[in-house]
mmCIF file of C-alpha atoms in Angstrom:
data_model
loop_
_atom_site.group_PDB
_atom_site.id
_atom_site.type_symbol
_atom_site.label_atom_id
_atom_site.label_comp_id
_atom_site.label_asym_id
_atom_site.label_seq_id
_atom_site.Cartn_x
_atom_site.Cartn_y
_atom_site.Cartn_z
ATOM 1 C CA GLY A 198 -47.151 -186.960 -22.569
ATOM 2 C CA ASP A 199 -44.263 -184.760 -23.553
ATOM 3 C CA VAL A 200 -41.682 -183.596 -21.016
ATOM 4 C CA LEU A 201 -39.416 -180.570 -21.442
ATOM 5 C CA THR A 202 -36.735 -179.253 -19.097
ATOM 6 C CA GLY A 203 -35.023 -175.904 -18.831
ATOM 7 C CA GLN A 204 -32.835 -173.830 -16.563
ATOM 8 C CA LYS A 205 -34.524 -171.099 -14.539
ATOM 9 C CA VAL A 206 -33.258 -167.823 -16.017
ATOM 10 C CA PHE A 207 -36.039 -165.406 -15.001
ATOM 11 C CA HIS A 208 -36.931 -163.958 -11.613
ATOM 12 C CA VAL A 209 -40.378 -165.485 -11.074
ATOM 13 C CA SER A 210 -41.001 -165.153 -7.332
ATOM 14 C CA PRO A 211 -39.621 -162.878 -4.607
ATOM 15 C CA PHE A 212 -39.316 -166.007 -2.437
ATOM 16 C CA LEU A 213 -37.284 -168.251 -4.772
ATOM 17 C CA GLU A 214 -33.713 -167.811 -6.001
ATOM 18 C CA ARG A 215 -33.120 -167.513 -9.734
ATOM 19 C CA ALA A 216 -31.555 -170.961 -9.931
ATOM 20 C CA GLY A 217 -32.657 -174.485 -10.595
ATOM 21 C CA GLN A 218 -34.240 -176.588 -13.285
ATOM 22 C CA TYR A 219 -37.849 -176.600 -14.489
ATOM 23 C CA THR A 220 -39.613 -179.736 -15.694
ATOM 24 C CA PHE A 221 -42.696 -179.138 -17.840
ATOM 25 C CA ARG A 222 -45.006 -182.114 -18.466
ATOM 26 C CA PHE A 223 -47.838 -181.965 -20.993
ATOM 27 C CA ASP A 224 -50.722 -184.403 -21.418
ATOM 28 C CA ILE A 225 -52.947 -183.152 -24.223
ATOM 29 C CA THR A 226 -55.708 -185.104 -25.946
ATOM 30 C CA ASP A 227 -58.572 -184.065 -28.211
ATOM 31 C CA LYS A 228 -60.764 -183.335 -25.178
ATOM 32 C CA ARG A 229 -58.456 -182.490 -22.267
ATOM 33 C CA CYS A 230 -55.282 -180.589 -21.481
ATOM 34 C CA GLY A 231 -52.970 -181.032 -18.527
ATOM 35 C CA ILE A 232 -49.797 -179.057 -17.828
ATOM 36 C CA TRP A 233 -47.575 -179.675 -14.792
ATOM 37 C CA ILE A 234 -44.550 -177.572 -13.855
ATOM 38 C CA ASN A 235 -41.995 -178.572 -11.224
ATOM 39 C CA LEU A 236 -38.984 -176.543 -10.102
ATOM 40 C CA HIS A 237 -36.028 -178.424 -8.637
ATOM 41 C CA THR A 238 -33.000 -176.899 -6.937
ATOM 42 C CA ASP A 239 -29.575 -177.514 -8.432
ATOM 43 C CA ALA A 240 -29.218 -180.251 -5.761
ATOM 44 C CA GLY A 241 -32.350 -181.976 -7.139
ATOM 45 C CA GLU A 242 -34.773 -181.047 -4.329
ATOM 46 C CA LYS A 243 -38.327 -180.305 -5.513
ATOM 47 C CA GLN A 244 -39.028 -176.669 -4.641
ATOM 48 C CA LEU A 245 -42.282 -175.891 -6.438
ATOM 49 C CA THR A 246 -45.109 -177.876 -8.015
ATOM 50 C CA THR A 247 -47.975 -176.389 -9.983
ATOM 51 C CA ALA A 248 -50.538 -177.667 -12.472
ATOM 52 C CA LEU A 249 -53.259 -176.509 -14.815
ATOM 53 C CA THR A 250 -55.844 -178.938 -16.161
ATOM 54 C CA GLY A 251 -59.039 -178.510 -18.100
ATOM 55 C CA HIS A 252 -61.108 -179.555 -21.047
ATOM 56 C CA PHE A 253 -61.375 -178.089 -24.504
ATOM 57 C CA ALA A 254 -64.600 -176.430 -25.624
ATOM 58 C CA PRO A 255 -65.550 -174.556 -28.775
ATOM 59 C CA MET A 256 -64.899 -170.824 -28.502
ATOM 60 C CA SER A 257 -67.592 -168.416 -29.584
ATOM 61 C CA ALA A 258 -68.856 -165.041 -28.454
ATOM 62 C CA ALA A 259 -71.613 -166.811 -26.507
ATOM 63 C CA SER A 260 -69.219 -169.234 -24.772
ATOM 64 C CA LEU A 261 -66.906 -166.359 -23.814
ATOM 65 C CA ARG A 262 -69.845 -164.433 -22.324
ATOM 66 C CA ARG A 263 -70.929 -167.530 -20.362
ATOM 67 C CA ALA A 264 -67.392 -168.021 -19.042
ATOM 68 C CA PHE A 265 -67.128 -164.357 -18.043
ATOM 69 C CA TRP A 266 -70.432 -164.357 -16.180
ATOM 70 C CA ALA A 267 -69.767 -167.756 -14.602
ATOM 71 C CA TYR A 268 -66.516 -166.411 -13.095
ATOM 72 C CA PRO A 269 -66.873 -162.604 -13.063
ATOM 73 C CA LEU A 270 -64.352 -161.979 -10.287
ATOM 74 C CA VAL A 271 -61.770 -164.635 -11.130
ATOM 75 C CA THR A 272 -58.997 -162.073 -11.762
ATOM 76 C CA LEU A 273 -59.663 -160.285 -8.481
ATOM 77 C CA LYS A 274 -59.756 -163.642 -6.690
ATOM 78 C CA ALA A 275 -56.419 -164.694 -8.222
ATOM 79 C CA ILE A 276 -54.698 -161.432 -7.248
ATOM 80 C CA THR A 277 -56.137 -161.639 -3.723
ATOM 81 C CA LEU A 278 -54.996 -165.250 -3.286
ATOM 82 C CA ILE A 279 -51.489 -164.467 -4.593
ATOM 83 C CA HIS A 280 -51.097 -161.706 -2.009
ATOM 84 C CA TRP A 281 -52.624 -163.874 0.746
ATOM 85 C CA GLN A 282 -50.096 -166.627 0.004
ATOM 86 C CA ALA A 283 -47.276 -164.049 0.037
ATOM 87 C CA LEU A 284 -48.392 -162.854 3.487
ATOM 88 C CA LYS A 285 -48.425 -166.449 4.751
ATOM 89 C CA ILE A 286 -44.914 -167.006 3.357
ATOM 90 C CA VAL A 287 -43.616 -163.822 5.013
ATOM 91 C CA ALA A 288 -45.272 -164.854 8.297
ATOM 92 C CA LYS A 289 -43.340 -168.145 8.143
ATOM 93 C CA GLY A 290 -40.103 -166.154 8.019
ATOM 94 C CA ILE A 291 -39.154 -167.047 4.442
ATOM 95 C CA LYS A 292 -36.515 -164.626 3.144
ATOM 96 C CA TYR A 293 -37.589 -161.986 0.598
ATOM 97 C CA ILE A 294 -35.369 -162.047 -2.501
ATOM 98 C CA PRO A 295 -35.283 -158.778 -4.472
ATOM 99 C CA LYS A 296 -35.250 -158.988 -8.262
ATOM 100 C CA PRO A 297 -31.631 -159.452 -9.404
ATOM 101 C CA LEU A 298 -30.155 -157.910 -12.530
ATOM 102 C CA GLN A 299 -31.108 -159.880 -15.635
ATOM 103 C CA LEU A 300 -28.273 -162.138 -16.798
ATOM 104 C CA MET A 301 -28.884 -161.521 -20.509
ATOM 105 C CA LYS A 302 -30.560 -158.579 -22.188
ATOM 106 C CA LYS A 303 -32.449 -160.833 -24.617
ATOM 107 C CA ILE A 304 -33.397 -164.465 -24.351
ATOM 108 C CA THR A 305 -34.679 -165.799 -27.649
ATOM 109 C CA THR A 306 -34.649 -169.004 -29.597
ATOM 110 C CA THR A 307 -35.559 -170.045 -33.095
ATOM 111 C CA GLY A 308 -36.126 -173.366 -34.748
ATOM 112 C CA ASP A 309 -37.917 -176.577 -33.930
ATOM 113 C CA LEU A 310 -37.867 -177.245 -30.182
ATOM 114 C CA THR A 311 -39.773 -180.531 -30.295
ATOM 115 C CA ASN A 312 -38.248 -183.883 -29.411
ATOM 116 C CA SER A 313 -38.808 -185.601 -32.747
#
């Protein structure tokens, strides 16, 4: 799959400094999609790993209704789990990092960003 890297320039978490390098890995076929994101410190230490995988399915009004009713409280569950994890992190004594001032007012790019 494709791999992209980029400097961390946004404040993403109140428990991680705004520093480091992201690695994004994509494995996409006709039927499946996998996306993995790793954050490494400037010293090269892996600090965060996350992934999202799934399969493609046709989208229609009926399939959206089925997905909604199959997982009616998924948003509430996600918000609850995010806050639960934050409480566990605070309980471990990890330092809270307030949002710093943004380095640049606008971060934009144009053009082809693929590795061709």
